[in-house]
Coordinates of C-alpha atoms in Angstrom, one line a residue:
M1 CA 6.3 13.7 -15.3
S2 CA 9.9 14.7 -15.0
D3 CA 11.9 13.4 -12.1
L4 CA 10.8 15.4 -9.0
P5 CA 13.3 17.1 -6.6
P6 CA 14.5 15.6 -3.3
P7 CA 12.0 15.5 -0.4
E8 CA 11.6 19.0 1.1
H9 CA 13.2 20.2 4.3
K10 CA 10.4 22.1 6.0
T11 CA 10.6 24.2 9.2
S12 CA 6.8 25.0 9.5
L13 CA 4.5 22.3 10.8
E14 CA 1.6 24.2 9.2
L15 CA 3.0 23.4 5.8
I16 CA 3.1 19.7 6.7
Y17 CA -0.2 19.4 8.6
P18 CA -2.6 22.0 7.0
F19 CA -5.7 20.4 8.5
S20 CA -4.4 19.6 12.0
S21 CA -1.6 22.1 12.6
S22 CA -2.8 23.0 16.1
A23 CA -2.0 19.5 17.4
A24 CA 1.3 19.0 15.6
P25 CA 3.6 21.2 17.8
S26 CA 2.8 19.3 21.0
R27 CA 3.2 16.0 19.2
Y28 CA 6.7 16.8 18.0
E29 CA 7.6 18.4 21.4
T30 CA 6.5 15.3 23.2
L31 CA 8.6 13.1 20.8
S32 CA 11.6 15.4 21.2
N33 CA 11.3 15.3 25.0
K34 CA 11.0 11.5 25.0
F35 CA 14.1 11.3 22.8
K36 CA 16.0 13.3 25.3
E37 CA 14.8 11.1 28.1
V38 CA 15.9 7.8 26.5
Y39 CA 19.0 8.9 24.7
G40 CA 20.2 11.8 26.9
C41 CA 20.5 14.3 23.9
S42 CA 18.3 16.1 21.4
P43 CA 17.6 14.7 17.9
D44 CA 19.3 16.2 15.0
F45 CA 16.3 16.1 12.8
F46 CA 12.9 14.6 12.2
V47 CA 11.6 12.7 9.2
R48 CA 8.0 11.8 8.4
A49 CA 6.1 9.7 5.8
P50 CA 2.3 9.6 5.5
G51 CA 0.0 6.7 5.2
R52 CA -2.5 6.6 2.4
V53 CA -6.0 5.7 1.3
N54 CA -6.6 4.2 -2.1
L55 CA -9.9 5.4 -3.6
I56 CA -10.0 2.8 -6.4
G57 CA -7.6 0.4 -8.1
E58 CA -7.0 -2.4 -5.7
H59 CA -4.5 -5.2 -6.3
V60 CA -3.7 -3.9 -9.8
D61 CA -0.4 -2.1 -9.3
Y62 CA 1.7 -5.3 -9.3
S63 CA 0.0 -6.3 -12.5
G64 CA 1.3 -3.0 -14.0
Y65 CA -1.9 -1.0 -13.8
P66 CA -2.6 2.5 -12.3
V67 CA -4.0 3.3 -8.9
L68 CA -5.8 6.3 -7.5
P69 CA -4.8 7.1 -3.9
F70 CA -4.2 10.2 -1.8
A71 CA -2.0 10.7 1.3
L72 CA -3.3 11.0 4.8
E73 CA -2.2 13.4 7.5
Q74 CA -1.6 10.4 9.7
D75 CA 2.0 9.5 9.4
V76 CA 5.1 7.9 10.9
V77 CA 7.5 10.4 12.4
V78 CA 11.1 9.4 13.3
A79 CA 13.4 11.5 15.5
V80 CA 17.0 10.9 14.5
K81 CA 20.5 11.5 16.0
H82 CA 23.5 10.9 13.7
N83 CA 26.3 9.9 16.2
K84 CA 29.1 11.1 14.0
D85 CA 31.8 10.5 16.7
D86 CA 30.7 6.9 17.2
I87 CA 32.7 4.7 14.7
S88 CA 31.1 1.4 15.9
G89 CA 28.3 1.6 13.4
K90 CA 25.7 0.9 16.1
I91 CA 22.1 1.7 15.2
V92 CA 19.5 1.9 18.0
L93 CA 15.8 1.7 17.2
M94 CA 13.2 2.6 19.8
N95 CA 9.4 3.2 19.6
V96 CA 7.2 5.4 21.7
D97 CA 4.9 2.4 21.8
T98 CA 6.7 0.1 24.1
S99 CA 5.1 -3.0 22.7
F100 CA 7.8 -2.6 20.0
P101 CA 11.0 -3.6 21.7
R102 CA 14.3 -1.6 21.6
T103 CA 16.6 -3.2 19.1
E104 CA 20.3 -2.6 18.2
F105 CA 22.2 -3.5 15.0
I106 CA 25.7 -3.0 13.6
S107 CA 25.1 -1.1 10.3
S108 CA 27.7 -3.3 8.4
E109 CA 25.9 -6.5 9.5
I110 CA 22.3 -5.7 8.7
S111 CA 20.2 -8.4 7.0
V112 CA 16.5 -9.3 6.9
D113 CA 15.1 -12.6 7.9
A114 CA 11.8 -12.5 6.0
S115 CA 10.6 -15.7 7.8
C116 CA 10.7 -13.9 11.2
H117 CA 8.2 -11.0 11.2
N118 CA 9.5 -8.1 13.3
W119 CA 8.9 -4.3 13.3
T120 CA 12.5 -3.6 12.7
N121 CA 12.5 -5.6 9.4
Y122 CA 11.1 -2.6 7.7
F123 CA 14.0 -0.4 8.8
Q124 CA 16.5 -3.0 7.8
A125 CA 14.9 -3.4 4.4
A126 CA 15.1 0.4 3.9
F127 CA 18.8 0.4 5.0
L128 CA 19.6 -2.4 2.5
G129 CA 17.7 -0.6 -0.3
I130 CA 19.5 2.7 0.2
K131 CA 22.9 1.0 0.7
E132 CA 22.4 -1.1 -2.5
H133 CA 21.2 1.8 -4.6
S134 CA 23.9 4.3 -3.5
K135 CA 26.7 1.7 -3.1
L136 CA 27.4 2.7 0.5
E137 CA 30.1 1.0 2.4
A138 CA 30.9 3.2 5.4
K139 CA 29.4 2.3 8.8
I140 CA 27.0 4.8 10.4
S141 CA 25.8 5.2 14.0
L142 CA 22.3 6.3 14.6
S143 CA 19.9 6.7 17.5
M144 CA 16.2 6.7 16.4
L145 CA 12.8 7.1 18.1
V146 CA 9.7 6.2 16.2
Q147 CA 6.1 7.5 16.7
G148 CA 3.2 6.7 14.3
N149 CA -0.5 7.4 14.2
V150 CA -1.4 5.5 11.0
P151 CA -3.7 2.7 12.2
M152 CA -1.8 -0.5 12.0
A153 CA -2.9 -3.6 10.1
A154 CA -5.8 -1.4 8.7
G155 CA -5.0 -1.2 5.0
L156 CA -3.7 2.4 5.3
S157 CA -0.1 1.6 4.6
S158 CA 1.4 2.0 8.1
S159 CA 4.3 -0.4 7.3
S160 CA 5.2 1.3 4.0
A161 CA 5.1 4.6 5.7
W162 CA 7.7 3.2 8.2
V163 CA 9.8 2.0 5.3
C164 CA 9.6 5.4 3.6
A165 CA 10.5 7.3 6.8
S166 CA 13.4 4.9 7.4
S167 CA 14.6 5.5 3.9
L168 CA 14.5 9.3 4.5
A169 CA 16.4 9.0 7.8
I170 CA 19.1 6.8 6.3
S171 CA 19.6 8.8 3.1
R172 CA 19.8 12.1 5.1
S173 CA 22.2 10.7 7.6
Y174 CA 24.5 9.4 4.9
G175 CA 24.2 12.7 3.0
V176 CA 22.7 11.0 -0.1
V177 CA 20.6 13.3 -2.2
L178 CA 17.8 11.4 -4.1
S179 CA 14.8 12.7 -6.0
K180 CA 11.3 11.9 -4.7
T181 CA 10.8 9.5 -7.7
E182 CA 14.1 7.7 -6.9
M183 CA 13.1 7.4 -3.2
A184 CA 9.7 6.0 -4.2
N185 CA 11.3 3.4 -6.5
I186 CA 13.9 2.4 -3.9
A187 CA 11.3 2.1 -1.1
R188 CA 9.2 -0.1 -3.4
R189 CA 12.2 -2.4 -4.0
C190 CA 13.0 -2.4 -0.3
E191 CA 9.9 -4.4 0.6
R192 CA 11.2 -7.3 -1.5
F193 CA 13.7 -7.9 1.3
I194 CA 10.7 -8.5 3.6
G195 CA 9.2 -11.0 1.2
M196 CA 6.4 -8.9 -0.2
E197 CA 5.6 -8.4 -3.9
G198 CA 3.9 -5.0 -3.8
G199 CA 3.5 -2.9 -6.9
G200 CA 4.7 0.5 -5.6
M201 CA 1.5 2.4 -4.9
D202 CA 2.1 2.9 -1.2
Q203 CA 5.7 4.2 -1.6
A204 CA 4.8 6.4 -4.6
I205 CA 2.0 8.3 -2.9
S206 CA 4.0 8.6 0.4
F207 CA 6.7 10.5 -1.5
L208 CA 4.8 12.1 -4.3
A209 CA 1.6 13.3 -2.6
Q210 CA 0.5 16.9 -2.6
A211 CA -2.0 18.5 -0.3
G212 CA -5.4 18.9 -1.7
K213 CA -4.9 16.4 -4.6
A214 CA -5.5 12.8 -5.3
K215 CA -3.1 11.2 -7.7
L216 CA -3.6 8.7 -10.6
I217 CA -0.3 6.8 -10.5
E218 CA 1.1 4.9 -13.4
F219 CA 4.1 2.6 -13.2
N220 CA 7.1 1.8 -15.5
P221 CA 7.9 4.6 -15.6
L222 CA 6.5 6.1 -12.4
T223 CA 4.2 8.9 -13.5
T224 CA 1.5 10.8 -11.6
F225 CA -1.5 12.9 -12.7
D226 CA -3.5 15.2 -10.4
V227 CA -7.2 14.3 -9.9
Q228 CA -9.5 16.9 -8.6
L229 CA -12.1 15.3 -6.3
P230 CA -15.7 16.7 -5.9
S231 CA -16.0 19.5 -3.5
D232 CA -19.4 18.7 -2.3
A233 CA -18.5 15.3 -0.8
S234 CA -16.3 13.8 1.9
F235 CA -14.4 10.6 2.0
V236 CA -14.9 8.8 5.3
I237 CA -12.6 6.0 6.5
C238 CA -14.1 3.3 8.7
N239 CA -11.9 0.6 10.3
S240 CA -13.5 -2.8 10.4
L241 CA -11.1 -3.5 13.3
V242 CA -10.2 -6.9 11.7
E243 CA -6.4 -6.9 11.5
A244 CA -5.2 -7.1 7.9
T245 CA -1.9 -8.9 8.5
K246 CA -0.8 -9.3 4.9
Y247 CA 2.8 -10.1 5.8
M248 CA 1.7 -13.0 8.0
T249 CA -0.6 -14.6 5.4
A250 CA 1.4 -13.8 2.2
G251 CA 1.6 -17.4 1.1
T252 CA -2.1 -17.9 1.0
N253 CA -3.3 -14.3 0.3
Y254 CA -1.3 -11.4 -0.9
N255 CA 1.7 -13.0 -2.6
K256 CA -0.4 -15.8 -3.8
R257 CA -2.6 -13.3 -5.7
V258 CA 0.7 -11.9 -7.3
V259 CA 1.6 -15.4 -8.4
E260 CA -1.9 -16.1 -9.8
C261 CA -1.8 -12.9 -11.8
R262 CA 1.6 -13.8 -13.3
L263 CA 0.4 -17.3 -14.2
A264 CA -2.8 -15.8 -15.8
A265 CA -0.6 -13.5 -17.8
A266 CA 1.6 -16.3 -19.0
I267 CA -1.3 -18.5 -20.1
L268 CA -3.1 -15.6 -21.8
A269 CA 0.1 -14.7 -23.6
K270 CA 0.5 -18.2 -24.9
K271 CA -3.1 -18.4 -26.1
L272 CA -2.6 -15.1 -27.9
G273 CA 0.6 -16.2 -29.6
I274 CA 2.9 -14.0 -27.4
S275 CA 6.2 -15.4 -26.2
R276 CA 6.1 -16.2 -22.5
E277 CA 9.5 -14.5 -22.1
Q278 CA 8.0 -11.1 -23.1
V279 CA 5.4 -11.2 -20.3
R280 CA 5.6 -10.8 -16.6
K281 CA 2.4 -8.9 -15.8
L282 CA -1.1 -8.8 -17.1
K283 CA -0.5 -5.3 -18.5
D284 CA 2.3 -6.8 -20.6
V285 CA -0.2 -9.0 -22.4
Q286 CA -2.5 -6.0 -23.1
T287 CA 0.3 -3.8 -24.2
I288 CA 1.7 -6.3 -26.7
S289 CA -1.7 -7.4 -28.0
K290 CA -2.8 -3.8 -28.2
A291 CA -6.2 -4.9 -26.8
S292 CA -8.7 -2.7 -25.0
F293 CA -10.0 -3.5 -21.5
P294 CA -13.2 -5.0 -22.9
E295 CA -11.1 -7.1 -25.3
M296 CA -8.9 -8.3 -22.4
I297 CA -12.0 -9.3 -20.5
K298 CA -13.3 -11.2 -23.6
Y299 CA -10.0 -13.0 -23.8
T300 CA -10.2 -13.9 -20.1
H301 CA -13.6 -15.5 -20.7
Q302 CA -12.4 -17.2 -23.8
F303 CA -9.0 -18.6 -22.7
L304 CA -9.0 -19.1 -18.9
K305 CA -11.2 -21.8 -17.4
Q306 CA -13.6 -20.5 -14.7
T307 CA -12.7 -23.3 -12.3
S308 CA -9.4 -23.5 -10.4
Y309 CA -6.2 -24.7 -12.0
T310 CA -3.9 -27.2 -10.2
L311 CA -0.2 -26.8 -10.5
P312 CA 0.0 -29.7 -12.9
E313 CA -2.6 -28.1 -15.1
V314 CA -0.7 -24.8 -15.2
S315 CA 2.4 -26.9 -16.0
A316 CA 0.6 -28.5 -18.9
E317 CA -0.8 -25.2 -20.2
L318 CA 2.6 -23.6 -20.3
G319 CA 4.6 -26.6 -21.3
I320 CA 7.2 -26.3 -18.5
E321 CA 8.0 -28.3 -15.4
Q322 CA 6.4 -27.5 -12.1
D323 CA 9.7 -26.7 -10.5
Q324 CA 10.4 -24.2 -13.3
I325 CA 7.1 -22.5 -12.6
K326 CA 8.0 -22.1 -8.9
T327 CA 11.4 -20.7 -9.8
E328 CA 10.1 -18.2 -12.4
Y329 CA 6.8 -17.1 -10.9
F330 CA 6.8 -17.7 -7.2
T331 CA 7.9 -15.3 -4.5
K332 CA 11.4 -16.2 -3.2
G333 CA 11.5 -17.0 0.5
V334 CA 7.7 -17.3 0.8
Q335 CA 5.8 -20.6 0.9
I336 CA 3.0 -20.3 -1.7
D337 CA -0.1 -22.4 -1.3
T338 CA -0.3 -24.5 -4.5
T339 CA -3.6 -26.2 -3.8
A340 CA -5.5 -24.2 -6.4
F341 CA -5.0 -21.2 -8.6
K342 CA -8.1 -19.1 -9.6
L343 CA -6.6 -17.5 -12.7
Y344 CA -9.9 -16.6 -14.4
N345 CA -11.3 -14.7 -11.4
R346 CA -8.0 -12.8 -10.7
A347 CA -7.5 -11.7 -14.3
L348 CA -11.2 -10.6 -14.5
H349 CA -10.8 -8.4 -11.5
V350 CA -7.6 -6.9 -12.6
F351 CA -8.8 -5.9 -16.1
S352 CA -12.2 -4.6 -14.9
E353 CA -10.6 -2.7 -11.9
A354 CA -7.9 -1.1 -14.0
G355 CA -10.6 0.2 -16.3
R356 CA -12.5 1.6 -13.3
V357 CA -9.5 3.6 -12.3
Y358 CA -9.5 5.5 -15.6
E359 CA -13.3 5.9 -15.5
F360 CA -13.0 7.4 -12.0
R361 CA -10.4 9.9 -13.2
D362 CA -12.4 10.8 -16.3
T363 CA -15.6 11.1 -14.3
C364 CA -13.9 13.5 -11.8
S365 CA -12.5 15.5 -14.8
S366 CA -15.8 15.8 -16.6
G367 CA -17.8 17.0 -13.6
S368 CA -20.9 16.3 -15.6
G369 CA -24.1 14.3 -14.9
D370 CA -24.8 12.8 -11.5
L371 CA -21.1 13.0 -10.5
L372 CA -21.4 11.5 -7.0
K373 CA -23.6 8.7 -8.1
N374 CA -21.3 7.8 -11.0
L375 CA -18.2 7.8 -8.7
G376 CA -20.1 5.8 -6.1
D377 CA -21.2 3.2 -8.6
L378 CA -17.5 2.7 -9.6
M379 CA -16.5 2.2 -5.9
N380 CA -19.4 -0.2 -5.3
A381 CA -18.4 -2.2 -8.4
S382 CA -14.8 -2.3 -7.2
H383 CA -15.8 -3.7 -3.8
K384 CA -18.0 -6.4 -5.4
S385 CA -15.1 -7.4 -7.7
C386 CA -12.6 -7.4 -4.7
S387 CA -15.0 -9.6 -2.7
E388 CA -16.2 -12.0 -5.4
D389 CA -13.4 -12.3 -7.9
Y390 CA -10.3 -11.4 -6.0
E391 CA -11.6 -12.7 -2.7
C392 CA -9.6 -10.2 -0.7
S393 CA -12.6 -9.0 1.4
C394 CA -13.9 -10.7 4.6
P395 CA -17.4 -10.9 6.1
E396 CA -16.8 -7.8 8.3
L397 CA -15.7 -5.6 5.4
D398 CA -18.7 -6.8 3.3
E399 CA -21.1 -6.0 6.2
L400 CA -19.4 -2.6 6.9
T401 CA -19.7 -1.4 3.3
E402 CA -23.4 -2.3 3.3
I403 CA -24.0 -0.4 6.5
C404 CA -22.1 2.5 5.0
R405 CA -24.4 2.6 2.0
Q406 CA -27.4 2.4 4.3
G407 CA -26.0 5.3 6.2
G408 CA -25.9 7.6 3.1
A409 CA -22.7 6.7 1.3
V410 CA -23.1 6.7 -2.5
G411 CA -20.1 4.4 -2.7
S412 CA -18.2 2.2 -0.3
R413 CA -15.3 -0.2 -0.8
L414 CA -12.5 -1.9 1.0
T415 CA -9.2 0.0 0.7
G416 CA -5.7 -1.5 0.9
A417 CA -4.8 -5.1 0.6
G418 CA -8.0 -6.3 2.3
W419 CA -8.7 -9.4 4.4
G420 CA -9.5 -6.9 7.1
G421 CA -8.6 -3.2 7.6
C422 CA -10.6 -0.2 6.4
V423 CA -13.3 0.8 4.0
I424 CA -13.5 4.2 2.3
S425 CA -16.9 5.7 1.6
L426 CA -18.0 8.6 -0.6
V427 CA -20.5 10.6 1.4
P428 CA -22.3 13.9 0.5
S429 CA -20.8 16.5 2.8
H430 CA -24.1 17.4 4.4
L431 CA -24.7 13.8 5.5
V432 CA -21.4 13.1 7.1
A433 CA -22.6 13.5 10.7
D434 CA -25.7 11.3 10.2
F435 CA -23.5 8.8 8.3
Q436 CA -21.1 8.4 11.2
K437 CA -23.9 8.0 13.7
T438 CA -25.5 5.2 11.6
V439 CA -22.2 3.3 11.2
I440 CA -21.5 3.6 14.9
D441 CA -24.9 2.4 15.9
K442 CA -25.1 -0.5 13.4
Y443 CA -21.5 -1.6 13.4
Y444 CA -19.3 -0.4 16.2
S445 CA -21.9 -0.5 19.0
V446 CA -22.8 -4.1 18.4
M447 CA -19.4 -5.6 17.7
Q448 CA -17.7 -7.8 20.2
R449 CA -14.0 -7.0 19.6
P450 CA -12.3 -4.2 21.5
K451 CA -12.3 -0.7 20.0
P452 CA -9.7 2.1 20.3
Q453 CA -10.5 4.6 23.1
N454 CA -10.9 7.5 20.7
Q455 CA -13.7 7.3 18.1
S456 CA -11.6 9.3 15.7
D457 CA -9.1 6.5 15.6
Y458 CA -11.5 4.2 13.8
I459 CA -14.0 6.4 11.9
F460 CA -13.0 9.7 10.5
P461 CA -13.6 11.9 7.4
T462 CA -10.4 12.7 5.5
Q463 CA -9.1 14.7 2.6
P464 CA -5.9 14.8 0.5

């Protein structure tokens, strides 16, 4: 894939929201009127970045492997005024949702405290990323108003959509022209300022998505391939309503999994006679050894013990001091739990899940056999691996996927980082109404936690 052109400047909302164009004008008009109310002027422009749902390929991007998401119509929209006559460099952030407090910065003094989780961290990370990449020095004064309808803490990438929208606002205000691929790579690096070690899926699909198409995304270099999904089925998103706060639990959950994968890669490399310095990710081991996925799974069984490793045991395996392990493999600025490292289970998930991504793509392409059943089997196997080997599910997600299958889904799996959030289900189109009724009756009607007022906010069919 050649480098794509800069993000488009579109004047028709129908081009942006092909499936919900009737509701879009009032949304933007309301946002514009609110901007005038709080700032006393009209915005210069709007930017938007969509959320996403990942069909398969969970927790493999930061190990170097491909993912298969598509973008949602739900997005983060930002109204922006570039105050060119204001030389103070003051940036004002406001959110339509008043639970997110108004915040002001001086553009030349922006920094991110990753230990203090705040909604404005994502904007500041984007600002630093664009500034670093484009070597910007000049102050800039902005007034911004944010409105998003991507469900938060649901595994649908609301935070990354906010980073991407911020990156667009900043680059446009500075007059910096960047390709979509450059923007995706910058936005991926931006999240390191927040203390996360993501692999780049969320930012890539937010910038590179196309209506009507899912994308198989490979990394290093960033490359996308169109995947045509079956026309006789729908994908239905169901929110477990368990908040997936990956930034708050990074040291025990998300970032710890990144560390475990790095340590598994290092030990496998040593066992296979590969220099540790050549390896950072599990894919590096496979690339250098020229092994197939089945062979990598065989090596996992052969060389990694099935019980947990302690930090001293990892130190002994690699022949380096514990402090060196922390320096080379741990996330900077995040306290990683070092009680136990389940390297066997994590590597087993990554190699099997990466293989399922290609199988899913190939199954869609072939269009032969019992297509929906085959795709559903891959999704079900993915969830089982996420739950049992990667341990990124939770009881509610496991229950919800089972109810979805009872309701007619041929496949159902968690989507996103997990530990809460949403499941994505593959449902024959003629069964969608009955499927939704079953899930509502068996899950939402009996749950104790509060639900959003609108049913469509927590269970809805979607398409690319």
